[in-house]
mmCIF file of C-alpha atoms in Angstrom:
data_model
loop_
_atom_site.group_PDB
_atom_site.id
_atom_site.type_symbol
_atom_site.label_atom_id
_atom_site.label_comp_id
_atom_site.label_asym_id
_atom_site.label_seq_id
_atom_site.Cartn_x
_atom_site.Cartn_y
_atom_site.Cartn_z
ATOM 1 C CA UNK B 1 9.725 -26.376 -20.044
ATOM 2 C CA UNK B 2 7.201 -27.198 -17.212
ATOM 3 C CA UNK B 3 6.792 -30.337 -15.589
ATOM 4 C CA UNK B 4 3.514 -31.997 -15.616
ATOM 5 C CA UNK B 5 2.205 -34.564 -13.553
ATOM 6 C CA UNK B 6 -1.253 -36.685 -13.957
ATOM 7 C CA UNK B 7 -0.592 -38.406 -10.507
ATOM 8 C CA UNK B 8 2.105 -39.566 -8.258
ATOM 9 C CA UNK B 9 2.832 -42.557 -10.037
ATOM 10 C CA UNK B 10 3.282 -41.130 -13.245
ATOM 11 C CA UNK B 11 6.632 -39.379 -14.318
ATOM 12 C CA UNK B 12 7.018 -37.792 -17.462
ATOM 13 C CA UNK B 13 10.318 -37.504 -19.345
ATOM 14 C CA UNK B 14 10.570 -33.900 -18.531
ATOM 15 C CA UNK B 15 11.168 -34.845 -14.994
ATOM 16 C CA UNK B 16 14.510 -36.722 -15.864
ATOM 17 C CA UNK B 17 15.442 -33.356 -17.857
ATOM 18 C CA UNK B 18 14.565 -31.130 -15.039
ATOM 19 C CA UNK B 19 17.096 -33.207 -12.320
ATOM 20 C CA UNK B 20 19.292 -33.384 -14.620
ATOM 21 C CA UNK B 21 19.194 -29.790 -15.290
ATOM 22 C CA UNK B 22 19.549 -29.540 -11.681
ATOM 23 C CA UNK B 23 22.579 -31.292 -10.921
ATOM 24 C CA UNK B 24 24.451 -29.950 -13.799
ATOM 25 C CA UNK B 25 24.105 -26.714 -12.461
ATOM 26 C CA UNK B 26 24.725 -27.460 -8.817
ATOM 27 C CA UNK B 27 28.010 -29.017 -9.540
ATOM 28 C CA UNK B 28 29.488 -25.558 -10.898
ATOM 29 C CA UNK B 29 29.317 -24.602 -7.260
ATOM 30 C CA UNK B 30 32.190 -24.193 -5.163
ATOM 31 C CA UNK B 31 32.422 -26.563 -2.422
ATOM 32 C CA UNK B 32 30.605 -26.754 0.584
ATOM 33 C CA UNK B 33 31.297 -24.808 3.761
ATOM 34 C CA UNK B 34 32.235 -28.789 5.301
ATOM 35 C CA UNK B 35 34.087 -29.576 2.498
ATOM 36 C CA UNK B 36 36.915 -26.944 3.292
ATOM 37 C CA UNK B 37 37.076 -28.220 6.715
ATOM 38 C CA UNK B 38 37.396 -31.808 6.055
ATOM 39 C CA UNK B 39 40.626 -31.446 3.504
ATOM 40 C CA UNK B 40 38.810 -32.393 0.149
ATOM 41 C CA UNK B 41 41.119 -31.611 -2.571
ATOM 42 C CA UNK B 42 39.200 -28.542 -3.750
ATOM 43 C CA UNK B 43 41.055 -25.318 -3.530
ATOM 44 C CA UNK B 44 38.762 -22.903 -1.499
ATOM 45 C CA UNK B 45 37.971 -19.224 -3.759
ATOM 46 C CA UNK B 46 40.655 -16.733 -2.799
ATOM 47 C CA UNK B 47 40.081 -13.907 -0.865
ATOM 48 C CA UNK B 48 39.423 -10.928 -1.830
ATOM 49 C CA UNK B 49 41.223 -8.305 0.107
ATOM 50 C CA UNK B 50 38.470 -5.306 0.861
ATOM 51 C CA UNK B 51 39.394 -2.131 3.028
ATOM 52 C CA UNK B 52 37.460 -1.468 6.092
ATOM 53 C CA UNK B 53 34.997 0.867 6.065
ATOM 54 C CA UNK B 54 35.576 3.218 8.664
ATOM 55 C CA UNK B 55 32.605 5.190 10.094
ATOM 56 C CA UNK B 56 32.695 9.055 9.477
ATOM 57 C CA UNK B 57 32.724 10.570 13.209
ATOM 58 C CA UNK B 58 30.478 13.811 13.670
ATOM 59 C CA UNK B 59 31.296 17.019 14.436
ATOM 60 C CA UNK B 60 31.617 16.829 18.431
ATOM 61 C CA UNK B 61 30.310 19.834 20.325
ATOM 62 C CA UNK B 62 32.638 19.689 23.316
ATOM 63 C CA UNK B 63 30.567 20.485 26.472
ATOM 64 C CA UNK B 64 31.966 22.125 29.991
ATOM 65 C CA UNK B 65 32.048 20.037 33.132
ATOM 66 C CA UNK B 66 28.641 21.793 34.217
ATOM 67 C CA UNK B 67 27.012 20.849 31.279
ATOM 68 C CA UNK B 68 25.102 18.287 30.494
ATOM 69 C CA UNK B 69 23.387 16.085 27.472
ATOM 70 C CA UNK B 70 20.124 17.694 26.497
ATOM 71 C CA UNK B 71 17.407 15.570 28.676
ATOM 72 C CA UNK B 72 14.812 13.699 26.321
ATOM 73 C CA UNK B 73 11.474 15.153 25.665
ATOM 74 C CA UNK B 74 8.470 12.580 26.394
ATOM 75 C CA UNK B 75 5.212 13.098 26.968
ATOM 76 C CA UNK B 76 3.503 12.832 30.274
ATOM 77 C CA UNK B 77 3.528 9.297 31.528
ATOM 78 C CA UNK B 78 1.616 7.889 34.430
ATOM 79 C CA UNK B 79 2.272 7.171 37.349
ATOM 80 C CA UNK B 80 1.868 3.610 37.107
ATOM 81 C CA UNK B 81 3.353 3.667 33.265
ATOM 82 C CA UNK B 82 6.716 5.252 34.675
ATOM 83 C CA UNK B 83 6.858 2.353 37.363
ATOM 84 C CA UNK B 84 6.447 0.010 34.596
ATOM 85 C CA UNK B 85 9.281 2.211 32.219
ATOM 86 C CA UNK B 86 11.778 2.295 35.914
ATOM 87 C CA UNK B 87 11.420 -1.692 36.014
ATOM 88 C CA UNK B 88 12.586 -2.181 32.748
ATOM 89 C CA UNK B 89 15.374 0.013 32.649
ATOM 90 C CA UNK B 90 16.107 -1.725 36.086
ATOM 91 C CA UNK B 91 15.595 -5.113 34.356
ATOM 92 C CA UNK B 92 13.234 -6.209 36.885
ATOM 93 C CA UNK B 93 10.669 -6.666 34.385
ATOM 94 C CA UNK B 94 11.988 -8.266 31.232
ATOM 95 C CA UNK B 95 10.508 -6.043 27.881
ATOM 96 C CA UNK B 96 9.214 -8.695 25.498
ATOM 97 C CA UNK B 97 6.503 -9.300 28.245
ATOM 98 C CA UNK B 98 4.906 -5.919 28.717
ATOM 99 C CA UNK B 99 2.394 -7.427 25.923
ATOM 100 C CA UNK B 100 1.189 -10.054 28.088
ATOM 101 C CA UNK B 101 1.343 -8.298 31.656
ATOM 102 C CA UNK B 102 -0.368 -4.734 30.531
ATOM 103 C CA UNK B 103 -3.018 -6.422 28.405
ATOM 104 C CA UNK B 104 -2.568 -3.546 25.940
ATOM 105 C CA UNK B 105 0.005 -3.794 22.913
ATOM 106 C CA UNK B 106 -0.025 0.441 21.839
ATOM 107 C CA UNK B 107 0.626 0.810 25.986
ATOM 108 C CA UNK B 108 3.344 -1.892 26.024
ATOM 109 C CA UNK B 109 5.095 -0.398 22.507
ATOM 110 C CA UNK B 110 4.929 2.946 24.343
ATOM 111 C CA UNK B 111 6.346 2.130 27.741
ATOM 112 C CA UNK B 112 9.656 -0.074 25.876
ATOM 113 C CA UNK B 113 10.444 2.776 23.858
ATOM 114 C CA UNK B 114 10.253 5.197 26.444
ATOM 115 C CA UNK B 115 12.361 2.363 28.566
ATOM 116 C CA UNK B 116 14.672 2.490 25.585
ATOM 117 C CA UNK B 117 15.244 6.132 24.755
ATOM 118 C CA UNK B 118 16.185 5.930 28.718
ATOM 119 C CA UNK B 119 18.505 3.234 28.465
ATOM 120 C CA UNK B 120 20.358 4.019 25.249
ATOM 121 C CA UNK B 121 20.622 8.090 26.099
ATOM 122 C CA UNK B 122 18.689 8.425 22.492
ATOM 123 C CA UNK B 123 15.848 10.012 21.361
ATOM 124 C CA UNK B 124 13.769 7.469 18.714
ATOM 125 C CA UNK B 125 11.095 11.412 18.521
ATOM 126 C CA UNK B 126 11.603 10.368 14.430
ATOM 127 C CA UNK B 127 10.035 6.901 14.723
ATOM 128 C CA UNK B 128 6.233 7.240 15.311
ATOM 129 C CA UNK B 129 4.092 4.576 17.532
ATOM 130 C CA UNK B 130 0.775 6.057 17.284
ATOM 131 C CA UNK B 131 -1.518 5.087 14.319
ATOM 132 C CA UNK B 132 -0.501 1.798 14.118
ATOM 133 C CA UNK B 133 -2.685 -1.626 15.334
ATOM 134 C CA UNK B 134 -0.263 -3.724 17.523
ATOM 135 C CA UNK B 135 -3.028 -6.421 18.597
ATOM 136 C CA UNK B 136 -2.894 -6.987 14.990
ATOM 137 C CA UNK B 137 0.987 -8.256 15.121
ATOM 138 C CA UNK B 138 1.264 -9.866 18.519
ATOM 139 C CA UNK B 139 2.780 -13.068 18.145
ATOM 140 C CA UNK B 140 2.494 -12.786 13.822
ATOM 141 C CA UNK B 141 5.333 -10.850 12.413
ATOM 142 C CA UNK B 142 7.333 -8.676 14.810
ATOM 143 C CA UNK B 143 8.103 -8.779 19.014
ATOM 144 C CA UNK B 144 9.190 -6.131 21.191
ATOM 145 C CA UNK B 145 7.930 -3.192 19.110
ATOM 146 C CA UNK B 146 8.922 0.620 19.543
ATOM 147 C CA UNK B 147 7.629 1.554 16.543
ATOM 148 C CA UNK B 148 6.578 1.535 12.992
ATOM 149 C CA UNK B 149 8.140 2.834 9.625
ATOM 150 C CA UNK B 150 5.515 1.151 7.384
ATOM 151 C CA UNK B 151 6.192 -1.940 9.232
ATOM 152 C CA UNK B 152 6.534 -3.069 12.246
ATOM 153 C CA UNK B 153 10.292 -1.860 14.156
ATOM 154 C CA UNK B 154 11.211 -4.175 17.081
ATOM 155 C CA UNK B 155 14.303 -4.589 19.111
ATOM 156 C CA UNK B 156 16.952 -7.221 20.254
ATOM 157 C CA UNK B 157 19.846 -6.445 22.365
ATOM 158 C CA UNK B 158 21.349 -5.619 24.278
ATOM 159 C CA UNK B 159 24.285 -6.649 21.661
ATOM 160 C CA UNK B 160 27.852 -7.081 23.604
ATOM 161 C CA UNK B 161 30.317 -5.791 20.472
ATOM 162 C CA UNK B 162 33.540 -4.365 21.737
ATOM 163 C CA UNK B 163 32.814 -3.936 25.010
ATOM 164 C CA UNK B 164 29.884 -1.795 24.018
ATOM 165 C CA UNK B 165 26.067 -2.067 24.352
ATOM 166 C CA UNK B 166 24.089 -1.497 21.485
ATOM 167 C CA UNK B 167 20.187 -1.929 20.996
ATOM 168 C CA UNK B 168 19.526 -3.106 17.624
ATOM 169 C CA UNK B 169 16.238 -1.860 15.839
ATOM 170 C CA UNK B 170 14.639 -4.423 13.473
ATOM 171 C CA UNK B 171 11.486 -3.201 10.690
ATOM 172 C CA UNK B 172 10.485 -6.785 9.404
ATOM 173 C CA UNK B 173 7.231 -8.888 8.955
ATOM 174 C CA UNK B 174 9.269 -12.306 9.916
ATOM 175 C CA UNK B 175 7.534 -14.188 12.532
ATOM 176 C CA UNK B 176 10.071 -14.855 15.539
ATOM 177 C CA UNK B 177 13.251 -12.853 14.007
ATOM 178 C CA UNK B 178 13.312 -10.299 16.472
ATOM 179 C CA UNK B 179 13.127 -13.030 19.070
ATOM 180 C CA UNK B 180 15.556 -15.259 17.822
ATOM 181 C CA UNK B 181 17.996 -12.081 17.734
ATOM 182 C CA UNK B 182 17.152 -10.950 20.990
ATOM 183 C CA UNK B 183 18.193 -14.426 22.332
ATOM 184 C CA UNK B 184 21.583 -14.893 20.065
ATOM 185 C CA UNK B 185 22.131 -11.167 21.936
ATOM 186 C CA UNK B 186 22.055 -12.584 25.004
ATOM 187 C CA UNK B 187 23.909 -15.567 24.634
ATOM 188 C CA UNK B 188 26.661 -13.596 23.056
ATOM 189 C CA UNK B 189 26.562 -11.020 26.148
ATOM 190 C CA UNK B 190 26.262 -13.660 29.069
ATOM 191 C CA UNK B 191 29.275 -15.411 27.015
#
């Protein structure tokens, strides 16, 4: 049934229906995530018991003491570009404001990935930077990008899990969810 309204001070009896409608259905709902913490009566949902997933390891190729890691392959950078990639590995220049202090969002997306690849040890050669517009998504739907894969990647991290660093690569349209990330990543690694 739809709900129709002349003006604001007119109801029709649908309306009534409708809420109705509504709270019947809410209260099948389990309780609240306050209600288990203030002691209401209502037995919480038991728990399920699921077994951990446990992350298939790859082949390791062991390597001699001489050896080392295959270096990444980048293009040729400036001078002034590898500067600018140095002080962000360095963290003298913090990434989300390349955008702002180059002027140019394609240079800025170029520089933090290279800065990235450096800092993580690993390549991102599959994720491709060139034929996309990033004036067009500065300060709309993604910060911080490295990238594209039919929308916009950014990045947020460094995340502090198990004593471990990780960068974590985000492809969304969301306004400010890369940022928000970014800054729950450092709060939980200056914690």
């Amino acid at each position: 049934s739809s709900v129709s309204r002349s003006n604001s001070d007119s109801w029709d009896i649908e309306d009534e229906n409708a809420e109705q409608l509504i709270i019947e259905e809410d209260s099948h709902r389990g309780p609240c995530a306050g209600a288990t913490t203030l002691g209401c009566a209502v037995p919480p949902p038991p728990v399920r018991q699921i077994a951990p997933i446990v992350p298939q390891q790859p082949a390791k190729v062991a390597l001699s003491q001489t050896e080392k890691p295959a270096p990444i392959i980048t293009p040729a950078l400036s001078e002034d570009d590898e500067e600018i990639i140095q002080s962000v590995v360095q963290g003298k220049i913090p990434s989300y404001s390349l955008e702002s202090k180059l002027g140019d969002c394609t240079r800025a997306a170029s520089i933090r990935k290279e800065a990235l690849q450096r800092i993580t040890g690993k390549s991102l050669e599959g994720l491709p930077l060139e034929g996309f517009d990033y004036e067009s998504i500065l300060g709309q739907c993604c910060e911080m990008p490295v990238g594209y894969v039919q929308i916009p990647v950014g990045i947020a991290g460094p995340l502090l899990l198990d004593g471990r660093e990780y960068s974590v690569p985000m492809a969304t349209t969301e306004g400010c969810l890369v940022a928000s990330t970014n800054r729950g990543c450092k709060a939980i690694f200056v914690s």
